[in-house]
Amino acid sequence: MRVLLDGNEVQAREPTLAGAIDAGRAAAEAAGRAIIEVAVDGQPVVGDRLEQPSSDSIDGAEVRLTSTDPVSLVTTTLLDAAEALESTRAQHAAIAEGLQAGETGPALEQLSSTLQVWQAAQDVLTRGWMLLGRDPSELKVPANAGADSVEQMVERLAVELREIKRALGDQDLAAVADVVGYELEPMAEHWVTLLRDAAGRA
């Protein structure tokens, strides 16, 4: 197995995808960089294969890894998350109105995509700051956010997301509409501010 990090060969202890990624990550971290892409024989490795790389032998394969400056990566992903969340703000009211009007199909489709954006925003903030080796609690909480710390903002969001899950399970669409329209919509503004501030501090 041949392992290349940004075109330079590195030695893996085992001829497996897990071994290749471990070797590449160690070399990247030693250079102050982070792995952003993995490909085996020209085929991208994504999803579960990347999150939990196989320990099966791939002797004879070529594994190419690409790295980047983690600060640039985190800054870009935070700004992208903020822009995505900002773009969904109008959708919150539309979802609530659709559910209240009985237009459940389109409203629930919008809700699904909006919740994915929320989850991504939360992941980007926590994982991004961890990648930089920093404590998210150091970030300043936006004014009028209804929380004293980033941890409280994350917990408030988690509480509302759990309530949506419960309400959907009980088919209580009125409760879903209330959470989306009265809780998540104003919360989005605070999260957009937080994400942009984090990007500036990265």
PDB file of C-alpha atoms in Angstrom:
ATOM      1  CA  MET A   1       0.000   0.000   0.000  1.00  0.00           C
ATOM      2  CA  ARG A   2       1.246   3.447  -0.896  1.00  0.00           C
ATOM      3  CA  VAL A   3       0.162   6.420   1.238  1.00  0.00           C
ATOM      4  CA  LEU A   4       0.608   9.975  -0.016  1.00  0.00           C
ATOM      5  CA  LEU A   5      -0.048  13.133   1.992  1.00  0.00           C
ATOM      6  CA  ASP A   6      -0.201  16.182  -0.276  1.00  0.00           C
ATOM      7  CA  GLY A   7       1.908  14.225  -2.746  1.00  0.00           C
ATOM      8  CA  ASN A   8       4.555  13.185  -0.225  1.00  0.00           C
ATOM      9  CA  GLU A   9       4.856   9.548   0.774  1.00  0.00           C
ATOM     10  CA  VAL A  10       4.311   8.566   4.407  1.00  0.00           C
ATOM     11  CA  GLN A  11       4.725   5.188   6.028  1.00  0.00           C
ATOM     12  CA  ALA A  12       1.742   3.400   7.557  1.00  0.00           C
ATOM     13  CA  ARG A  13       2.142   0.653  10.139  1.00  0.00           C
ATOM     14  CA  GLU A  14      -0.574  -1.510   8.596  1.00  0.00           C
ATOM     15  CA  PRO A  15      -1.817  -1.854   4.968  1.00  0.00           C
ATOM     16  CA  THR A  16      -5.351  -0.748   5.882  1.00  0.00           C
ATOM     17  CA  LEU A  17      -7.420   2.374   5.374  1.00  0.00           C
ATOM     18  CA  ALA A  18      -7.412   2.978   9.124  1.00  0.00           C
ATOM     19  CA  GLY A  19      -3.628   2.662   9.171  1.00  0.00           C
ATOM     20  CA  ALA A  20      -3.238   5.021   6.215  1.00  0.00           C
ATOM     21  CA  ILE A  21      -5.463   7.681   7.770  1.00  0.00           C
ATOM     22  CA  ASP A  22      -3.712   7.411  11.130  1.00  0.00           C
ATOM     23  CA  ALA A  23      -0.317   7.834   9.493  1.00  0.00           C
ATOM     24  CA  GLY A  24      -1.505  10.734   7.377  1.00  0.00           C
ATOM     25  CA  ARG A  25      -3.173  12.445  10.325  1.00  0.00           C
ATOM     26  CA  ALA A  26      -0.039  12.160  12.441  1.00  0.00           C
ATOM     27  CA  ALA A  27       2.104  13.626   9.668  1.00  0.00           C
ATOM     28  CA  ALA A  28      -0.394  16.406   9.010  1.00  0.00           C
ATOM     29  CA  GLU A  29      -0.681  17.332  12.690  1.00  0.00           C
ATOM     30  CA  ALA A  30       3.114  17.437  12.988  1.00  0.00           C
ATOM     31  CA  ALA A  31       3.049  20.076  10.258  1.00  0.00           C
ATOM     32  CA  GLY A  32       0.184  21.980  11.887  1.00  0.00           C
ATOM     33  CA  ARG A  33      -2.338  20.893   9.281  1.00  0.00           C
ATOM     34  CA  ALA A  34      -5.561  18.862   9.136  1.00  0.00           C
ATOM     35  CA  ILE A  35      -6.779  16.136   6.749  1.00  0.00           C
ATOM     36  CA  ILE A  36      -9.729  17.234   4.594  1.00  0.00           C
ATOM     37  CA  GLU A  37      -9.849  14.606   1.815  1.00  0.00           C
ATOM     38  CA  VAL A  38      -9.086  10.897   1.492  1.00  0.00           C
ATOM     39  CA  ALA A  39      -9.146   8.830  -1.699  1.00  0.00           C
ATOM     40  CA  VAL A  40      -8.322   5.181  -2.372  1.00  0.00           C
ATOM     41  CA  ASP A  41      -7.210   4.445  -5.942  1.00  0.00           C
ATOM     42  CA  GLY A  42      -8.799   7.706  -7.030  1.00  0.00           C
ATOM     43  CA  GLN A  43     -12.165   7.061  -5.331  1.00  0.00           C
ATOM     44  CA  PRO A  44     -13.167   9.515  -2.558  1.00  0.00           C
ATOM     45  CA  VAL A  45     -13.702   8.071   0.906  1.00  0.00           C
ATOM     46  CA  VAL A  46     -16.750   9.666   2.543  1.00  0.00           C
ATOM     47  CA  GLY A  47     -19.443   9.067   5.159  1.00  0.00           C
ATOM     48  CA  ASP A  48     -19.108   6.082   7.464  1.00  0.00           C
ATOM     49  CA  ARG A  49     -16.049   4.821   5.607  1.00  0.00           C
ATOM     50  CA  LEU A  50     -14.270   8.016   6.653  1.00  0.00           C
ATOM     51  CA  GLU A  51     -15.706   8.245  10.169  1.00  0.00           C
ATOM     52  CA  GLN A  52     -14.903   4.593  10.913  1.00  0.00           C
ATOM     53  CA  PRO A  53     -12.192   3.517   8.455  1.00  0.00           C
ATOM     54  CA  SER A  54     -11.835  -0.203   7.798  1.00  0.00           C
ATOM     55  CA  SER A  55      -9.080  -2.351   9.246  1.00  0.00           C
ATOM     56  CA  ASP A  56      -9.305  -4.751   6.301  1.00  0.00           C
ATOM     57  CA  SER A  57      -6.170  -5.103   4.218  1.00  0.00           C
ATOM     58  CA  ILE A  58      -5.902  -2.956   1.095  1.00  0.00           C
ATOM     59  CA  ASP A  59      -2.359  -4.006   0.269  1.00  0.00           C
ATOM     60  CA  GLY A  60      -1.457  -2.741  -3.199  1.00  0.00           C
ATOM     61  CA  ALA A  61      -3.822   0.240  -3.076  1.00  0.00           C
ATOM     62  CA  GLU A  62      -2.816   3.880  -3.308  1.00  0.00           C
ATOM     63  CA  VAL A  63      -4.241   6.149  -0.605  1.00  0.00           C
ATOM     64  CA  ARG A  64      -4.034   9.877  -1.245  1.00  0.00           C
ATOM     65  CA  LEU A  65      -4.690  12.325   1.575  1.00  0.00           C
ATOM     66  CA  THR A  66      -5.077  16.070   1.243  1.00  0.00           C
ATOM     67  CA  SER A  67      -4.527  18.480   4.111  1.00  0.00           C
ATOM     68  CA  THR A  68      -5.117  22.153   4.748  1.00  0.00           C
ATOM     69  CA  ASP A  69      -4.412  24.850   7.292  1.00  0.00           C
ATOM     70  CA  PRO A  70      -6.957  24.199  10.089  1.00  0.00           C
ATOM     71  CA  VAL A  71      -7.515  27.882  10.798  1.00  0.00           C
ATOM     72  CA  SER A  72      -8.555  28.529   7.199  1.00  0.00           C
ATOM     73  CA  LEU A  73     -10.730  25.418   7.231  1.00  0.00           C
ATOM     74  CA  VAL A  74     -12.515  26.330  10.459  1.00  0.00           C
ATOM     75  CA  THR A  75     -12.971  29.970   9.451  1.00  0.00           C
ATOM     76  CA  THR A  76     -14.513  29.002   6.118  1.00  0.00           C
ATOM     77  CA  THR A  77     -16.830  26.367   7.569  1.00  0.00           C
ATOM     78  CA  LEU A  78     -18.022  28.707  10.327  1.00  0.00           C
ATOM     79  CA  LEU A  79     -18.836  31.440   7.811  1.00  0.00           C
ATOM     80  CA  ASP A  80     -20.561  28.925   5.528  1.00  0.00           C
ATOM     81  CA  ALA A  81     -22.646  27.663   8.460  1.00  0.00           C
ATOM     82  CA  ALA A  82     -23.593  31.218   9.418  1.00  0.00           C
ATOM     83  CA  GLU A  83     -24.660  31.988   5.843  1.00  0.00           C
ATOM     84  CA  ALA A  84     -26.684  28.774   5.606  1.00  0.00           C
ATOM     85  CA  LEU A  85     -28.451  29.490   8.891  1.00  0.00           C
ATOM     86  CA  GLU A  86     -29.105  33.086   7.879  1.00  0.00           C
ATOM     87  CA  SER A  87     -30.730  31.847   4.666  1.00  0.00           C
ATOM     88  CA  THR A  88     -33.161  29.671   6.644  1.00  0.00           C
ATOM     89  CA  ARG A  89     -34.459  32.437   8.903  1.00  0.00           C
ATOM     90  CA  ALA A  90     -37.405  33.241   6.650  1.00  0.00           C
ATOM     91  CA  GLN A  91     -38.179  29.534   6.366  1.00  0.00           C
ATOM     92  CA  HIS A  92     -38.949  29.284  10.076  1.00  0.00           C
ATOM     93  CA  ALA A  93     -42.015  31.508   9.758  1.00  0.00           C
ATOM     94  CA  ALA A  94     -43.058  29.763   6.539  1.00  0.00           C
ATOM     95  CA  ILE A  95     -42.836  26.356   8.217  1.00  0.00           C
ATOM     96  CA  ALA A  96     -44.906  27.495  11.190  1.00  0.00           C
ATOM     97  CA  GLU A  97     -47.536  29.075   8.944  1.00  0.00           C
ATOM     98  CA  GLY A  98     -47.677  25.999   6.726  1.00  0.00           C
ATOM     99  CA  LEU A  99     -48.215  23.671   9.672  1.00  0.00           C
ATOM    100  CA  GLN A 100     -50.899  25.932  11.114  1.00  0.00           C
ATOM    101  CA  ALA A 101     -52.631  26.105   7.726  1.00  0.00           C
ATOM    102  CA  GLY A 102     -52.634  22.341   7.312  1.00  0.00           C
ATOM    103  CA  GLU A 103     -50.070  22.344   4.493  1.00  0.00           C
ATOM    104  CA  THR A 104     -48.096  19.672   6.303  1.00  0.00           C
ATOM    105  CA  GLY A 105     -46.278  18.049   3.372  1.00  0.00           C
ATOM    106  CA  PRO A 106     -44.292  21.066   2.117  1.00  0.00           C
ATOM    107  CA  ALA A 107     -43.864  22.390   5.676  1.00  0.00           C
ATOM    108  CA  LEU A 108     -42.365  19.147   6.958  1.00  0.00           C
ATOM    109  CA  GLU A 109     -39.995  18.976   3.962  1.00  0.00           C
ATOM    110  CA  GLN A 110     -38.792  22.492   4.765  1.00  0.00           C
ATOM    111  CA  LEU A 111     -38.511  21.555   8.419  1.00  0.00           C
ATOM    112  CA  SER A 112     -36.266  18.592   7.604  1.00  0.00           C
ATOM    113  CA  SER A 113     -33.816  20.705   5.602  1.00  0.00           C
ATOM    114  CA  THR A 114     -33.864  23.479   8.216  1.00  0.00           C
ATOM    115  CA  LEU A 115     -33.083  21.072  11.052  1.00  0.00           C
ATOM    116  CA  GLN A 116     -30.134  19.733   9.043  1.00  0.00           C
ATOM    117  CA  VAL A 117     -28.766  23.281   8.851  1.00  0.00           C
ATOM    118  CA  TRP A 118     -29.186  23.683  12.602  1.00  0.00           C
ATOM    119  CA  GLN A 119     -27.374  20.412  13.287  1.00  0.00           C
ATOM    120  CA  ALA A 120     -24.550  21.394  10.952  1.00  0.00           C
ATOM    121  CA  ALA A 121     -24.201  24.786  12.651  1.00  0.00           C
ATOM    122  CA  GLN A 122     -23.862  23.157  16.055  1.00  0.00           C
ATOM    123  CA  ASP A 123     -21.382  20.557  14.786  1.00  0.00           C
ATOM    124  CA  VAL A 124     -19.250  23.135  12.997  1.00  0.00           C
ATOM    125  CA  LEU A 125     -18.968  25.282  16.098  1.00  0.00           C
ATOM    126  CA  THR A 126     -18.071  22.523  18.554  1.00  0.00           C
ATOM    127  CA  ARG A 127     -15.911  20.395  16.263  1.00  0.00           C
ATOM    128  CA  GLY A 128     -14.228  23.392  14.655  1.00  0.00           C
ATOM    129  CA  TRP A 129     -13.154  24.833  17.979  1.00  0.00           C
ATOM    130  CA  MET A 130     -11.954  21.398  19.106  1.00  0.00           C
ATOM    131  CA  LEU A 131      -9.894  21.107  15.915  1.00  0.00           C
ATOM    132  CA  LEU A 132      -8.153  24.347  16.853  1.00  0.00           C
ATOM    133  CA  GLY A 133      -7.586  23.057  20.376  1.00  0.00           C
ATOM    134  CA  ARG A 134      -9.629  25.863  21.895  1.00  0.00           C
ATOM    135  CA  ASP A 135     -12.431  26.044  24.425  1.00  0.00           C
ATOM    136  CA  PRO A 136     -15.799  27.185  22.970  1.00  0.00           C
ATOM    137  CA  SER A 137     -16.647  28.725  26.349  1.00  0.00           C
ATOM    138  CA  GLU A 138     -14.140  31.477  25.569  1.00  0.00           C
ATOM    139  CA  LEU A 139     -16.470  32.843  22.896  1.00  0.00           C
ATOM    140  CA  LYS A 140     -18.574  35.883  23.746  1.00  0.00           C
ATOM    141  CA  VAL A 141     -22.305  35.197  23.766  1.00  0.00           C
ATOM    142  CA  PRO A 142     -24.394  37.586  21.610  1.00  0.00           C
ATOM    143  CA  ALA A 143     -26.465  40.186  23.424  1.00  0.00           C
ATOM    144  CA  ASN A 144     -30.056  39.166  24.233  1.00  0.00           C
ATOM    145  CA  ALA A 145     -29.267  35.533  23.410  1.00  0.00           C
ATOM    146  CA  GLY A 146     -31.052  34.385  26.548  1.00  0.00           C
ATOM    147  CA  ALA A 147     -27.918  32.534  27.657  1.00  0.00           C
ATOM    148  CA  ASP A 148     -24.790  33.363  29.619  1.00  0.00           C
ATOM    149  CA  SER A 149     -22.436  31.018  27.778  1.00  0.00           C
ATOM    150  CA  VAL A 150     -21.965  29.038  24.579  1.00  0.00           C
ATOM    151  CA  GLU A 151     -22.740  25.886  26.542  1.00  0.00           C
ATOM    152  CA  GLN A 152     -26.113  27.330  27.535  1.00  0.00           C
ATOM    153  CA  MET A 153     -26.844  28.304  23.920  1.00  0.00           C
ATOM    154  CA  VAL A 154     -26.061  24.769  22.792  1.00  0.00           C
ATOM    155  CA  GLU A 155     -28.245  23.310  25.540  1.00  0.00           C
ATOM    156  CA  ARG A 156     -31.145  25.656  24.709  1.00  0.00           C
ATOM    157  CA  LEU A 157     -30.953  24.560  21.099  1.00  0.00           C
ATOM    158  CA  ALA A 158     -30.831  20.895  22.128  1.00  0.00           C
ATOM    159  CA  VAL A 159     -33.935  21.366  24.308  1.00  0.00           C
ATOM    160  CA  GLU A 160     -35.910  22.860  21.409  1.00  0.00           C
ATOM    161  CA  LEU A 161     -34.766  20.170  18.978  1.00  0.00           C
ATOM    162  CA  ARG A 162     -35.809  17.478  21.435  1.00  0.00           C
ATOM    163  CA  GLU A 163     -39.213  19.142  21.799  1.00  0.00           C
ATOM    164  CA  ILE A 164     -39.667  19.114  18.022  1.00  0.00           C
ATOM    165  CA  LYS A 165     -38.774  15.412  17.940  1.00  0.00           C
ATOM    166  CA  ARG A 166     -41.264  14.696  20.737  1.00  0.00           C
ATOM    167  CA  ALA A 167     -44.022  16.737  19.086  1.00  0.00           C
ATOM    168  CA  LEU A 168     -43.476  15.037  15.734  1.00  0.00           C
ATOM    169  CA  GLY A 169     -43.661  11.647  17.433  1.00  0.00           C
ATOM    170  CA  ASP A 170     -46.956  12.663  19.048  1.00  0.00           C
ATOM    171  CA  GLN A 171     -48.152  14.214  15.756  1.00  0.00           C
ATOM    172  CA  ASP A 172     -48.611  17.484  17.643  1.00  0.00           C
ATOM    173  CA  LEU A 173     -47.982  19.791  14.702  1.00  0.00           C
ATOM    174  CA  ALA A 174     -49.236  22.838  16.608  1.00  0.00           C
ATOM    175  CA  ALA A 175     -46.413  22.358  19.113  1.00  0.00           C
ATOM    176  CA  VAL A 176     -43.904  21.958  16.272  1.00  0.00           C
ATOM    177  CA  ALA A 177     -45.130  25.213  14.737  1.00  0.00           C
ATOM    178  CA  ASP A 178     -44.762  27.016  18.074  1.00  0.00           C
ATOM    179  CA  VAL A 179     -41.186  25.843  18.599  1.00  0.00           C
ATOM    180  CA  VAL A 180     -40.092  26.658  15.054  1.00  0.00           C
ATOM    181  CA  GLY A 181     -41.853  30.022  14.865  1.00  0.00           C
ATOM    182  CA  TYR A 182     -41.383  31.340  18.393  1.00  0.00           C
ATOM    183  CA  GLU A 183     -38.176  29.697  19.578  1.00  0.00           C
ATOM    184  CA  LEU A 184     -35.905  28.694  16.697  1.00  0.00           C
ATOM    185  CA  GLU A 185     -36.564  31.741  14.513  1.00  0.00           C
ATOM    186  CA  PRO A 186     -35.235  34.346  17.013  1.00  0.00           C
ATOM    187  CA  MET A 187     -32.540  31.890  18.120  1.00  0.00           C
ATOM    188  CA  ALA A 188     -31.218  31.771  14.558  1.00  0.00           C
ATOM    189  CA  GLU A 189     -30.191  35.430  14.693  1.00  0.00           C
ATOM    190  CA  HIS A 190     -28.116  34.821  17.816  1.00  0.00           C
ATOM    191  CA  TRP A 191     -26.470  31.735  16.349  1.00  0.00           C
ATOM    192  CA  VAL A 192     -25.565  33.554  13.137  1.00  0.00           C
ATOM    193  CA  THR A 193     -23.885  36.250  15.248  1.00  0.00           C
ATOM    194  CA  LEU A 194     -22.080  33.627  17.324  1.00  0.00           C
ATOM    195  CA  LEU A 195     -20.800  31.723  14.283  1.00  0.00           C
ATOM    196  CA  ARG A 196     -19.530  34.878  12.592  1.00  0.00           C
ATOM    197  CA  ASP A 197     -17.832  36.018  15.792  1.00  0.00           C
ATOM    198  CA  ALA A 198     -16.184  32.608  16.129  1.00  0.00           C
ATOM    199  CA  ALA A 199     -14.935  32.846  12.536  1.00  0.00           C
ATOM    200  CA  GLY A 200     -13.409  36.214  13.300  1.00  0.00           C
ATOM    201  CA  ARG A 201     -11.661  34.832  16.378  1.00  0.00           C
ATOM    202  CA  ALA A 202     -10.394  31.667  14.687  1.00  0.00           C
TER     203      ALA A 202
END
